[in-house]
PDB file of C-alpha atoms in Angstrom:
ATOM      1  CA  MET A  19     -47.001 -40.548  17.808  1.00 42.00           C
ATOM      2  CA  ALA A  20     -45.909 -38.654  14.645  1.00 48.00           C
ATOM      3  CA  PHE A  21     -42.138 -39.146  15.024  1.00 48.00           C
ATOM      4  CA  PRO A  22     -41.757 -42.948  14.350  1.00 48.00           C
ATOM      5  CA  SER A  23     -43.298 -42.681  11.105  1.00 51.00           C
ATOM      6  CA  PHE A  24     -41.710 -39.478  10.129  1.00 53.00           C
ATOM      7  CA  CYS A  25     -38.225 -41.073  10.978  1.00 58.00           C
ATOM      8  CA  VAL A  26     -38.469 -43.879   8.570  1.00 63.00           C
ATOM      9  CA  LEU A  27     -38.470 -41.549   5.611  1.00 55.00           C
ATOM     10  CA  PRO A  28     -35.160 -41.659   3.561  1.00 55.00           C
ATOM     11  CA  PRO A  29     -32.559 -38.986   4.505  1.00 60.00           C
ATOM     12  CA  GLU A  30     -32.981 -37.565   1.125  1.00 54.00           C
ATOM     13  CA  ILE A  31     -36.501 -36.842   1.735  1.00 60.00           C
ATOM     14  CA  LEU A  32     -36.135 -35.589   5.283  1.00 56.00           C
ATOM     15  CA  LEU A  33     -33.450 -33.211   3.920  1.00 56.00           C
ATOM     16  CA  ILE A  34     -35.846 -31.525   1.462  1.00 57.00           C
ATOM     17  CA  ILE A  35     -38.512 -31.293   4.270  1.00 57.00           C
ATOM     18  CA  PHE A  36     -35.884 -29.877   6.741  1.00 58.00           C
ATOM     19  CA  HIS A  37     -34.973 -27.150   4.188  1.00 59.00           C
ATOM     20  CA  ASP A  38     -38.510 -26.099   3.404  1.00 58.00           C
ATOM     21  CA  THR A  39     -39.304 -25.838   7.041  1.00 60.00           C
ATOM     22  CA  CYS A  40     -36.177 -24.075   8.461  1.00 52.00           C
ATOM     23  CA  ASP A  41     -36.794 -20.634   7.023  1.00 63.00           C
ATOM     24  CA  ASP A  42     -36.744 -18.680  10.388  1.00 61.00           C
ATOM     25  CA  ASP A  43     -34.025 -17.338  12.464  1.00 61.00           C
ATOM     26  CA  GLY A  44     -32.680 -20.895  13.200  1.00 57.00           C
ATOM     27  CA  THR A  45     -35.132 -21.858  15.859  1.00 66.00           C
ATOM     28  CA  THR A  46     -36.857 -24.531  13.802  1.00 64.00           C
ATOM     29  CA  ALA A  47     -33.412 -26.182  12.866  1.00 54.00           C
ATOM     30  CA  ARG A  48     -32.255 -26.312  16.517  1.00 61.00           C
ATOM     31  CA  SER A  49     -35.499 -27.871  17.389  1.00 62.00           C
ATOM     32  CA  LEU A  50     -35.172 -30.686  14.854  1.00 59.00           C
ATOM     33  CA  ALA A  51     -31.560 -31.301  15.655  1.00 55.00           C
ATOM     34  CA  SER A  52     -32.699 -32.176  19.460  1.00 56.00           C
ATOM     35  CA  VAL A  53     -35.236 -34.906  18.262  1.00 58.00           C
ATOM     36  CA  SER A  54     -32.792 -37.739  17.544  1.00 55.00           C
ATOM     37  CA  ARG A  55     -29.126 -38.568  16.533  1.00 63.00           C
ATOM     38  CA  THR A  56     -30.284 -38.753  12.985  1.00 57.00           C
ATOM     39  CA  PHE A  57     -32.253 -35.667  12.867  1.00 60.00           C
ATOM     40  CA  ARG A  58     -29.100 -33.770  14.373  1.00 58.00           C
ATOM     41  CA  TRP A  59     -26.824 -35.225  11.817  1.00 55.00           C
ATOM     42  CA  LEU A  60     -29.273 -34.078   9.066  1.00 58.00           C
ATOM     43  CA  ALA A  61     -29.933 -30.843  10.511  1.00 57.00           C
ATOM     44  CA  LEU A  62     -26.717 -29.676  11.478  1.00 66.00           C
ATOM     45  CA  PRO A  63     -25.869 -27.616   8.409  1.00 64.00           C
ATOM     46  CA  LEU A  64     -29.338 -25.767   8.778  1.00 64.00           C
ATOM     47  CA  VAL A  65     -28.520 -25.267  12.500  1.00 68.00           C
ATOM     48  CA  TYR A  66     -25.778 -23.216  11.467  1.00 82.00           C
ATOM     49  CA  ARG A  67     -26.815 -21.868   8.098  1.00 87.00           C
ATOM     50  CA  VAL A  68     -28.844 -18.899  10.004  1.00 89.00           C
ATOM     51  CA  VAL A  69     -27.792 -17.636  13.277  1.00 92.00           C
ATOM     52  CA  ALA A  70     -29.186 -15.160  15.663  1.00 93.00           C
ATOM     53  CA  VAL A  71     -27.369 -14.066  18.669  1.00 95.00           C
ATOM     54  CA  HIS A  72     -28.608 -11.378  21.172  1.00 93.00           C
ATOM     55  CA  SER A  73     -25.763 -10.609  23.610  1.00 93.00           C
ATOM     56  CA  LEU A  74     -22.195 -10.326  24.191  1.00 94.00           C
ATOM     57  CA  GLY A  75     -22.203 -13.574  26.000  1.00 94.00           C
ATOM     58  CA  GLN A  76     -24.236 -15.550  23.096  1.00 94.00           C
ATOM     59  CA  VAL A  77     -21.578 -14.308  20.766  1.00 96.00           C
ATOM     60  CA  SER A  78     -18.739 -15.526  22.896  1.00 96.00           C
ATOM     61  CA  SER A  79     -20.515 -19.026  23.085  1.00 95.00           C
ATOM     62  CA  LEU A  80     -20.849 -19.167  19.440  1.00 94.00           C
ATOM     63  CA  ILE A  81     -17.252 -18.526  18.890  1.00 96.00           C
ATOM     64  CA  GLU A  82     -16.514 -21.330  21.421  1.00 96.00           C
ATOM     65  CA  CYS A  83     -18.597 -23.730  19.339  1.00 91.00           C
ATOM     66  CA  PHE A  84     -16.680 -22.642  16.069  1.00 92.00           C
ATOM     67  CA  GLU A  85     -13.258 -23.460  17.867  1.00 93.00           C
ATOM     68  CA  HIS A  86     -14.507 -26.745  18.919  1.00 90.00           C
ATOM     69  CA  GLU A  87     -15.985 -27.673  15.761  1.00 86.00           C
ATOM     70  CA  PRO A  88     -14.219 -25.656  13.050  1.00 81.00           C
ATOM     71  CA  GLY A  89     -16.101 -26.866  10.143  1.00 88.00           C
ATOM     72  CA  CYS A  90     -19.199 -25.361  11.593  1.00 88.00           C
ATOM     73  CA  ALA A  91     -18.352 -21.695  10.933  1.00 93.00           C
ATOM     74  CA  SER A  92     -18.208 -22.318   7.058  1.00 92.00           C
ATOM     75  CA  LEU A  93     -21.820 -23.313   7.122  1.00 91.00           C
ATOM     76  CA  VAL A  94     -22.888 -19.809   8.187  1.00 94.00           C
ATOM     77  CA  GLU A  95     -24.704 -17.825   5.554  1.00 94.00           C
ATOM     78  CA  HIS A  96     -26.970 -15.345   7.610  1.00 95.00           C
ATOM     79  CA  ILE A  97     -26.301 -13.912  10.914  1.00 97.00           C
ATOM     80  CA  PHE A  98     -28.166 -11.443  13.104  1.00 97.00           C
ATOM     81  CA  VAL A  99     -26.248 -10.010  16.070  1.00 98.00           C
ATOM     82  CA  ALA A 100     -27.988  -7.694  18.652  1.00 96.00           C
ATOM     83  CA  ASP A 101     -27.533  -6.345  22.166  1.00 94.00           C
ATOM     84  CA  GLN A 102     -30.009  -4.132  23.548  1.00 90.00           C
ATOM     85  CA  ARG A 103     -28.257  -3.060  26.623  1.00 90.00           C
ATOM     86  CA  LEU A 104     -27.609   0.788  27.030  1.00 86.00           C
ATOM     87  CA  VAL A 105     -24.449  -0.016  29.084  1.00 89.00           C
ATOM     88  CA  LEU A 106     -22.110  -2.109  27.029  1.00 92.00           C
ATOM     89  CA  ASP A 107     -18.498  -3.285  27.455  1.00 94.00           C
ATOM     90  CA  CYS A 108     -17.847  -2.018  23.889  1.00 95.00           C
ATOM     91  CA  LEU A 109     -14.165  -3.017  24.000  1.00 96.00           C
ATOM     92  CA  ALA A 110     -15.081  -6.701  24.934  1.00 96.00           C
ATOM     93  CA  PHE A 111     -17.800  -6.546  22.132  1.00 97.00           C
ATOM     94  CA  GLU A 112     -15.522  -5.323  19.552  1.00 97.00           C
ATOM     95  CA  ASN A 113     -12.832  -7.871  20.240  1.00 98.00           C
ATOM     96  CA  VAL A 114     -15.284 -10.987  19.990  1.00 97.00           C
ATOM     97  CA  LEU A 115     -16.913  -9.385  16.857  1.00 98.00           C
ATOM     98  CA  HIS A 116     -13.411  -9.144  15.169  1.00 98.00           C
ATOM     99  CA  THR A 117     -13.120 -12.774  16.070  1.00 98.00           C
ATOM    100  CA  LEU A 118     -16.705 -13.901  14.914  1.00 98.00           C
ATOM    101  CA  TRP A 119     -16.034 -12.032  11.550  1.00 98.00           C
ATOM    102  CA  ARG A 120     -12.919 -13.918  10.862  1.00 97.00           C
ATOM    103  CA  HIS A 121     -14.721 -17.265  11.285  1.00 97.00           C
ATOM    104  CA  VAL A 122     -17.757 -16.423   9.243  1.00 97.00           C
ATOM    105  CA  GLY A 123     -16.794 -13.718   6.892  1.00 97.00           C
ATOM    106  CA  SER A 124     -15.965 -15.704   4.056  1.00 97.00           C
ATOM    107  CA  THR A 125     -19.427 -17.276   3.626  1.00 97.00           C
ATOM    108  CA  VAL A 126     -21.935 -14.705   5.213  1.00 98.00           C
ATOM    109  CA  GLN A 127     -24.529 -13.466   2.633  1.00 97.00           C
ATOM    110  CA  THR A 128     -26.652 -11.321   5.096  1.00 97.00           C
ATOM    111  CA  LEU A 129     -25.729  -9.591   8.204  1.00 98.00           C
ATOM    112  CA  ALA A 130     -27.523  -7.390  10.665  1.00 98.00           C
ATOM    113  CA  LEU A 131     -25.833  -5.710  13.689  1.00 98.00           C
ATOM    114  CA  HIS A 132     -28.186  -4.109  16.195  1.00 97.00           C
ATOM    115  CA  VAL A 133     -26.686  -2.262  19.105  1.00 97.00           C
ATOM    116  CA  ASN A 134     -28.574   0.167  21.442  1.00 92.00           C
ATOM    117  CA  SER A 135     -25.706   1.712  23.412  1.00 92.00           C
ATOM    118  CA  ARG A 136     -25.086   5.333  23.090  1.00 88.00           C
ATOM    119  CA  ASP A 137     -21.522   4.997  24.492  1.00 92.00           C
ATOM    120  CA  GLU A 138     -18.964   6.968  22.439  1.00 91.00           C
ATOM    121  CA  ASP A 139     -16.978   3.855  21.834  1.00 95.00           C
ATOM    122  CA  VAL A 140     -20.156   1.894  20.449  1.00 96.00           C
ATOM    123  CA  SER A 141     -18.880   3.240  16.828  1.00 96.00           C
ATOM    124  CA  LYS A 142     -15.689   0.810  17.318  1.00 97.00           C
ATOM    125  CA  VAL A 143     -18.208  -2.074  17.489  1.00 98.00           C
ATOM    126  CA  PHE A 144     -19.704  -1.328  14.048  1.00 98.00           C
ATOM    127  CA  GLN A 145     -16.452  -0.636  12.643  1.00 98.00           C
ATOM    128  CA  THR A 146     -15.436  -4.250  13.032  1.00 98.00           C
ATOM    129  CA  VAL A 147     -17.872  -4.896  10.034  1.00 98.00           C
ATOM    130  CA  PHE A 148     -16.238  -2.267   7.824  1.00 98.00           C
ATOM    131  CA  ASP A 149     -12.598  -3.829   8.741  1.00 97.00           C
ATOM    132  CA  ALA A 150     -13.660  -7.235   7.757  1.00 98.00           C
ATOM    133  CA  SER A 151     -13.823  -8.946   4.456  1.00 98.00           C
ATOM    134  CA  PHE A 152     -17.089 -10.389   3.328  1.00 98.00           C
ATOM    135  CA  PRO A 153     -16.755 -11.610  -0.177  1.00 98.00           C
ATOM    136  CA  ARG A 154     -20.278 -13.080  -0.404  1.00 98.00           C
ATOM    137  CA  LEU A 155     -22.243 -10.462   1.655  1.00 98.00           C
ATOM    138  CA  THR A 156     -25.192  -9.299  -0.215  1.00 98.00           C
ATOM    139  CA  ASP A 157     -27.304  -7.658   2.410  1.00 98.00           C
ATOM    140  CA  LEU A 158     -25.915  -5.351   5.262  1.00 98.00           C
ATOM    141  CA  THR A 159     -28.119  -3.701   7.984  1.00 98.00           C
ATOM    142  CA  LEU A 160     -26.484  -1.419  10.612  1.00 98.00           C
ATOM    143  CA  CYS A 161     -28.710  -0.263  13.542  1.00 97.00           C
ATOM    144  CA  GLY A 162     -27.132   2.196  16.042  1.00 96.00           C
ATOM    145  CA  GLU A 163     -24.566   4.764  15.992  1.00 96.00           C
ATOM    146  CA  HIS A 164     -22.338   3.264  13.340  1.00 96.00           C
ATOM    147  CA  PRO A 165     -19.250   5.290  11.925  1.00 95.00           C
ATOM    148  CA  ILE A 166     -18.839   6.480   8.503  1.00 95.00           C
ATOM    149  CA  PRO A 167     -16.422   4.147   6.470  1.00 94.00           C
ATOM    150  CA  THR A 168     -12.993   5.827   5.831  1.00 90.00           C
ATOM    151  CA  SER A 169     -11.171   3.262   3.806  1.00 89.00           C
ATOM    152  CA  PRO A 170     -12.028   0.782   1.021  1.00 92.00           C
ATOM    153  CA  LEU A 171     -14.352  -1.898   1.943  1.00 97.00           C
ATOM    154  CA  ALA A 172     -14.250  -5.708   1.148  1.00 98.00           C
ATOM    155  CA  PHE A 173     -17.786  -6.137   0.243  1.00 98.00           C
ATOM    156  CA  PRO A 174     -17.681  -6.732  -3.559  1.00 98.00           C
ATOM    157  CA  ALA A 175     -21.100  -8.365  -3.746  1.00 98.00           C
ATOM    158  CA  LEU A 176     -23.054  -6.085  -1.423  1.00 98.00           C
ATOM    159  CA  GLN A 177     -26.430  -5.151  -3.187  1.00 97.00           C
ATOM    160  CA  ARG A 178     -28.603  -3.724  -0.112  1.00 97.00           C
ATOM    161  CA  PHE A 179     -27.393  -1.477   2.525  1.00 98.00           C
ATOM    162  CA  HIS A 180     -29.697  -0.180   5.437  1.00 98.00           C
ATOM    163  CA  SER A 181     -28.772   2.398   8.004  1.00 97.00           C
ATOM    164  CA  ALA A 182     -30.945   2.968  11.011  1.00 96.00           C
ATOM    165  CA  GLY A 183     -30.845   4.924  14.179  1.00 93.00           C
ATOM    166  CA  LEU A 184     -27.858   7.302  13.463  1.00 93.00           C
ATOM    167  CA  THR A 185     -28.123  10.541  15.522  1.00 92.00           C
ATOM    168  CA  ARG A 186     -24.590  11.740  15.469  1.00 91.00           C
ATOM    169  CA  ARG A 187     -23.716  11.460  11.693  1.00 92.00           C
ATOM    170  CA  ASN A 188     -25.269  11.955   8.490  1.00 93.00           C
ATOM    171  CA  THR A 189     -26.161   8.562   6.753  1.00 94.00           C
ATOM    172  CA  ALA A 190     -25.638  10.529   3.305  1.00 94.00           C
ATOM    173  CA  SER A 191     -21.734  10.577   4.249  1.00 94.00           C
ATOM    174  CA  CYS A 192     -21.917   6.754   3.430  1.00 95.00           C
ATOM    175  CA  PHE A 193     -22.824   7.127   0.013  1.00 95.00           C
ATOM    176  CA  ALA A 194     -19.408   7.843  -1.530  1.00 94.00           C
ATOM    177  CA  PRO A 195     -17.487   4.985   0.185  1.00 95.00           C
ATOM    178  CA  LEU A 196     -20.098   2.521  -0.419  1.00 97.00           C
ATOM    179  CA  THR A 197     -20.448   3.505  -3.890  1.00 96.00           C
ATOM    180  CA  LEU A 198     -16.693   3.403  -4.523  1.00 95.00           C
ATOM    181  CA  SER A 199     -16.085  -0.065  -2.836  1.00 96.00           C
ATOM    182  CA  CYS A 200     -19.384  -1.776  -3.631  1.00 97.00           C
ATOM    183  CA  PRO A 201     -19.981  -2.007  -7.462  1.00 96.00           C
ATOM    184  CA  GLU A 202     -23.223  -4.278  -7.163  1.00 98.00           C
ATOM    185  CA  LEU A 203     -24.760  -1.807  -4.631  1.00 98.00           C
ATOM    186  CA  SER A 204     -28.466  -1.360  -5.874  1.00 97.00           C
ATOM    187  CA  HIS A 205     -30.859  -0.763  -2.789  1.00 96.00           C
ATOM    188  CA  ILE A 206     -30.210   1.820  -0.030  1.00 97.00           C
ATOM    189  CA  ARG A 207     -32.485   2.244   2.892  1.00 97.00           C
ATOM    190  CA  VAL A 208     -32.216   5.175   5.515  1.00 96.00           C
ATOM    191  CA  SER A 209     -34.377   4.739   8.593  1.00 96.00           C
ATOM    192  CA  MET A 210     -33.798   8.149  10.351  1.00 93.00           C
ATOM    193  CA  ALA A 211     -33.417   8.978  13.934  1.00 89.00           C
ATOM    194  CA  THR A 212     -33.058  12.797  13.770  1.00 87.00           C
ATOM    195  CA  GLU A 213     -34.018  15.519  11.402  1.00 83.00           C
ATOM    196  CA  ARG A 214     -30.595  15.864  10.297  1.00 82.00           C
ATOM    197  CA  ASN A 215     -30.819  16.930   6.529  1.00 84.00           C
ATOM    198  CA  ILE A 216     -30.135  14.377   3.762  1.00 92.00           C
ATOM    199  CA  THR A 217     -32.042  16.248   1.142  1.00 93.00           C
ATOM    200  CA  PHE A 218     -29.251  18.514  -0.324  1.00 93.00           C
ATOM    201  CA  ALA A 219     -26.617  15.552  -0.309  1.00 94.00           C
ATOM    202  CA  VAL A 220     -29.054  13.226  -2.182  1.00 95.00           C
ATOM    203  CA  ALA A 221     -29.911  16.125  -4.553  1.00 94.00           C
ATOM    204  CA  ALA A 222     -26.309  16.765  -5.244  1.00 94.00           C
ATOM    205  CA  ALA A 223     -25.489  12.923  -5.619  1.00 94.00           C
ATOM    206  CA  PHE A 224     -28.436  12.772  -8.353  1.00 94.00           C
ATOM    207  CA  GLY A 225     -26.972  15.964  -9.921  1.00 92.00           C
ATOM    208  CA  LEU A 226     -30.553  17.748  -9.823  1.00 93.00           C
ATOM    209  CA  PRO A 227     -30.661  20.936 -11.361  1.00 91.00           C
ATOM    210  CA  GLY A 228     -29.869  23.891  -8.991  1.00 87.00           C
ATOM    211  CA  ALA A 229     -28.808  21.524  -6.192  1.00 88.00           C
ATOM    212  CA  ARG A 230     -26.609  22.955  -3.413  1.00 83.00           C
ATOM    213  CA  THR A 231     -23.133  21.455  -3.485  1.00 82.00           C
ATOM    214  CA  ASP A 232     -21.401  23.393  -0.587  1.00 82.00           C
ATOM    215  CA  THR A 233     -20.640  21.299   2.076  1.00 78.00           C
ATOM    216  CA  GLU A 234     -22.222  23.388   4.887  1.00 78.00           C
ATOM    217  CA  ARG A 235     -25.469  22.869   2.976  1.00 82.00           C
ATOM    218  CA  MET A 236     -25.094  19.094   2.556  1.00 86.00           C
ATOM    219  CA  CYS A 237     -24.287  18.683   6.262  1.00 86.00           C
ATOM    220  CA  LEU A 238     -21.944  15.772   5.511  1.00 89.00           C
ATOM    221  CA  ASP A 239     -19.380  14.364   7.900  1.00 88.00           C
ATOM    222  CA  PRO A 240     -15.489  14.908   7.473  1.00 86.00           C
ATOM    223  CA  VAL A 241     -13.422  11.717   7.198  1.00 82.00           C
ATOM    224  CA  PRO A 242      -9.680  11.220   7.715  1.00 81.00           C
ATOM    225  CA  LEU A 243      -7.361  11.795   4.636  1.00 74.00           C
ATOM    226  CA  PRO A 244      -5.095   8.806   3.938  1.00 69.00           C
ATOM    227  CA  GLU A 245      -1.723   9.009   5.476  1.00 65.00           C
ATOM    228  CA  ASN A 246      -0.097   9.936   2.288  1.00 62.00           C
ATOM    229  CA  GLU A 247      -2.302  12.648   1.474  1.00 64.00           C
ATOM    230  CA  ARG A 248      -2.346  14.448   4.985  1.00 65.00           C
ATOM    231  CA  ARG A 249      -1.208  18.169   5.254  1.00 67.00           C
ATOM    232  CA  GLU A 250      -0.662  20.246   8.173  1.00 61.00           C
ATOM    233  CA  GLU A 251      -3.718  22.443   7.277  1.00 61.00           C
ATOM    234  CA  ALA A 252      -5.880  19.510   6.738  1.00 67.00           C
ATOM    235  CA  GLU A 253      -6.250  16.170   8.121  1.00 74.00           C
ATOM    236  CA  THR A 254      -9.708  15.440   7.040  1.00 82.00           C
ATOM    237  CA  HIS A 255     -11.844  16.080   4.115  1.00 81.00           C
ATOM    238  CA  ILE A 256     -15.581  15.717   2.971  1.00 86.00           C
ATOM    239  CA  PRO A 257     -16.028  13.424   0.102  1.00 86.00           C
ATOM    240  CA  PHE A 258     -18.615  14.480  -2.675  1.00 89.00           C
ATOM    241  CA  PRO A 259     -21.842  12.299  -2.335  1.00 92.00           C
ATOM    242  CA  THR A 260     -22.148   9.845  -5.093  1.00 94.00           C
ATOM    243  CA  LEU A 261     -24.615   7.119  -5.348  1.00 96.00           C
ATOM    244  CA  PRO A 262     -24.002   3.709  -7.563  1.00 95.00           C
ATOM    245  CA  ARG A 263     -24.770   3.937 -11.315  1.00 93.00           C
ATOM    246  CA  GLY A 264     -26.901   0.659 -10.709  1.00 95.00           C
ATOM    247  CA  LEU A 265     -28.979   2.096  -8.023  1.00 96.00           C
ATOM    248  CA  VAL A 266     -32.647   0.782  -8.067  1.00 95.00           C
ATOM    249  CA  SER A 267     -34.183   2.456  -5.157  1.00 94.00           C
ATOM    250  CA  MET A 268     -33.491   4.428  -2.185  1.00 96.00           C
ATOM    251  CA  VAL A 269     -36.125   4.174   0.717  1.00 96.00           C
ATOM    252  CA  VAL A 270     -36.189   6.730   3.348  1.00 96.00           C
ATOM    253  CA  LYS A 271     -38.305   6.472   6.602  1.00 95.00           C
ATOM    254  CA  PRO A 272     -38.233   9.971   8.307  1.00 93.00           C
ATOM    255  CA  ALA A 273     -37.696  10.573  11.987  1.00 92.00           C
ATOM    256  CA  ALA A 274     -40.446  10.872  14.375  1.00 90.00           C
ATOM    257  CA  PRO A 275     -41.646  14.438  15.099  1.00 85.00           C
ATOM    258  CA  PRO A 276     -40.193  16.177  18.304  1.00 83.00           C
ATOM    259  CA  MET A 277     -42.343  16.454  21.403  1.00 71.00           C
ATOM    260  CA  ALA A 278     -45.388  18.694  20.444  1.00 67.00           C
ATOM    261  CA  LEU A 279     -46.008  21.772  22.608  1.00 59.00           C
ATOM    262  CA  PHE A 280     -49.857  20.884  22.419  1.00 57.00           C
ATOM    263  CA  PRO A 281     -51.882  17.692  20.952  1.00 57.00           C
ATOM    264  CA  GLY A 282     -51.673  17.554  17.190  1.00 58.00           C
ATOM    265  CA  GLY A 283     -49.100  20.253  16.851  1.00 61.00           C
ATOM    266  CA  THR A 284     -45.704  19.782  15.228  1.00 65.00           C
ATOM    267  CA  SER A 285     -42.624  22.239  15.013  1.00 74.00           C
ATOM    268  CA  MET A 286     -42.207  24.417  11.998  1.00 75.00           C
ATOM    269  CA  PHE A 287     -38.823  22.949  11.655  1.00 84.00           C
ATOM    270  CA  TYR A 288     -40.107  19.405  11.639  1.00 86.00           C
ATOM    271  CA  ASN A 289     -42.875  20.385   8.881  1.00 88.00           C
ATOM    272  CA  GLN A 290     -40.056  22.036   6.877  1.00 89.00           C
ATOM    273  CA  TYR A 291     -37.965  18.985   7.211  1.00 90.00           C
ATOM    274  CA  PHE A 292     -40.677  16.687   5.967  1.00 91.00           C
ATOM    275  CA  LYS A 293     -41.730  19.109   2.983  1.00 93.00           C
ATOM    276  CA  GLN A 294     -38.162  18.928   1.802  1.00 92.00           C
ATOM    277  CA  LEU A 295     -38.136  15.222   1.846  1.00 94.00           C
ATOM    278  CA  GLU A 296     -41.603  15.023  -0.024  1.00 95.00           C
ATOM    279  CA  ASP A 297     -40.086  17.746  -2.549  1.00 95.00           C
ATOM    280  CA  LEU A 298     -36.861  15.757  -3.028  1.00 95.00           C
ATOM    281  CA  VAL A 299     -38.874  12.487  -4.056  1.00 95.00           C
ATOM    282  CA  LEU A 300     -40.624  14.515  -6.885  1.00 95.00           C
ATOM    283  CA  ALA A 301     -37.419  15.974  -8.199  1.00 95.00           C
ATOM    284  CA  CYS A 302     -35.509  12.848  -8.150  1.00 95.00           C
ATOM    285  CA  PRO A 303     -35.648  10.531 -11.168  1.00 94.00           C
ATOM    286  CA  PRO A 304     -38.907   8.720 -11.465  1.00 94.00           C
ATOM    287  CA  GLY A 305     -39.113   5.448  -9.378  1.00 92.00           C
ATOM    288  CA  LYS A 306     -35.723   6.017  -7.620  1.00 94.00           C
ATOM    289  CA  VAL A 307     -36.635   7.539  -4.203  1.00 95.00           C
ATOM    290  CA  PHE A 308     -39.417   6.346  -1.934  1.00 94.00           C
ATOM    291  CA  LEU A 309     -40.711   7.917   1.264  1.00 94.00           C
ATOM    292  CA  LEU A 310     -42.233   5.664   3.869  1.00 94.00           C
ATOM    293  CA  PRO A 311     -44.438   7.224   6.537  1.00 93.00           C
ATOM    294  CA  ALA A 312     -42.560   8.830   9.431  1.00 92.00           C
ATOM    295  CA  PHE A 313     -41.888   7.101  12.763  1.00 93.00           C
ATOM    296  CA  LYS A 314     -44.521   7.859  15.248  1.00 91.00           C
ATOM    297  CA  ARG A 315     -44.391   9.504  18.530  1.00 86.00           C
ATOM    298  CA  ALA A 316     -47.069   9.279  21.380  1.00 81.00           C
ATOM    299  CA  LEU A 317     -45.690  11.656  24.175  1.00 77.00           C
ATOM    300  CA  TRP A 318     -42.222  10.323  25.435  1.00 79.00           C
ATOM    301  CA  ASP A 319     -42.999   7.074  23.559  1.00 86.00           C
ATOM    302  CA  VAL A 320     -40.830   7.507  20.153  1.00 88.00           C
ATOM    303  CA  GLU A 321     -41.151   4.647  17.532  1.00 90.00           C
ATOM    304  CA  SER A 322     -37.803   3.659  15.977  1.00 91.00           C
ATOM    305  CA  TYR A 323     -36.429   0.671  13.878  1.00 93.00           C
ATOM    306  CA  ASN A 324     -36.217  -1.758  16.791  1.00 93.00           C
ATOM    307  CA  ILE A 325     -34.899  -5.185  17.190  1.00 94.00           C
ATOM    308  CA  THR A 326     -38.085  -6.729  16.550  1.00 93.00           C
ATOM    309  CA  GLU A 327     -38.350  -4.962  13.231  1.00 94.00           C
ATOM    310  CA  ALA A 328     -34.841  -5.436  12.224  1.00 94.00           C
ATOM    311  CA  LYS A 329     -35.068  -9.275  12.903  1.00 93.00           C
ATOM    312  CA  ARG A 330     -38.307  -9.437  10.997  1.00 93.00           C
ATOM    313  CA  ASP A 331     -36.968  -7.699   7.982  1.00 94.00           C
ATOM    314  CA  TRP A 332     -33.717  -9.996   8.352  1.00 93.00           C
ATOM    315  CA  VAL A 333     -35.651 -13.166   8.257  1.00 91.00           C
ATOM    316  CA  GLU A 334     -37.885 -11.835   5.252  1.00 91.00           C
ATOM    317  CA  VAL A 335     -34.935 -11.322   3.061  1.00 91.00           C
ATOM    318  CA  ILE A 336     -33.490 -14.876   3.797  1.00 90.00           C
ATOM    319  CA  ARG A 337     -36.845 -15.882   2.550  1.00 84.00           C
ATOM    320  CA  GLY A 338     -36.344 -14.051  -0.564  1.00 86.00           C
ATOM    321  CA  ARG A 339     -38.761 -11.278   0.218  1.00 82.00           C
ATOM    322  CA  PRO A 340     -38.151  -7.359   0.113  1.00 83.00           C
ATOM    323  CA  GLY A 341     -37.875  -7.082   3.892  1.00 82.00           C
ATOM    324  CA  ALA A 342     -36.714  -3.294   4.854  1.00 81.00           C
ATOM    325  CA  TRP A 343     -36.752  -2.613   1.011  1.00 76.00           C
ATOM    326  CA  THR A 344     -40.349  -2.871   0.413  1.00 74.00           C
ATOM    327  CA  ARG A 345     -41.974   0.258  -0.888  1.00 62.00           C
ATOM    328  CA  VAL A 346     -45.251  -0.447   1.057  1.00 57.00           C
ATOM    329  CA  PRO A 347     -45.382   0.287   4.592  1.00 53.00           C
ATOM    330  CA  ALA A 348     -46.070  -2.480   7.038  1.00 47.00           C
TER     331      ALA A 348
END
């Protein structure tokens, strides 16, 4: 048996081995903790260092653990929250996430929230992230129908932002609030779910010659004005798109083509949409904007940035790799 000889190692050596071994979504740390009391005592910080929960029920159970063992919440550095159900109790999910962020917000460094529901209220689930304070958060991924930030964000250390799966809003509308609130932001990725045009907004944000800056062309979303600035004739405004001065790269993965009328065919509008993205890359400052291959379609089966890919990229970032921000397609 391997365990008896392994268990006689000094705790300091075991800790080094555990740290090198536990580089996944927390599964290895939980397995080690179940071996013996000694292993559980040594592995406990690693059990909570990386946490992945995949349903509303699992989030609720995690909160119960934090309430029974308050010190464990402060150990969480990386968290992945997902729910793949199309029908979701959005109010219940919203409430538990508010509670979860209060427990772990001060220590979390990477956060991914993946929610498949298309319910109108699902945006409130994502809004819990924007409402919370994450002083150490460096990496944020939102997959689903998230809202546009409408008030200052408490993400002072955020470096990488990834938006995936938006169909109702233009991700480019996030540029201005993120730039304003996140001075360290350097990497942006957009995994597109529709052919909603981002090219004019990106061109305007980079100040490219001849860029169209009228709001209708940029297709940006209006956001509520602050209470003290509202007037009878206007309660919303459209912030001009801006990008951080320290932007290193923007990675765009285009939406899949619509259903073809005949094999191998694509619509004129899709071809135009893709051509605009290709031209945008060439017009932007060298090395700033990268275009990944578009999501694929096979009849009704449409590729998307799914939970498997999101989790893989999240783990890659924890391991110190580029994850979703790689410029080379997987």
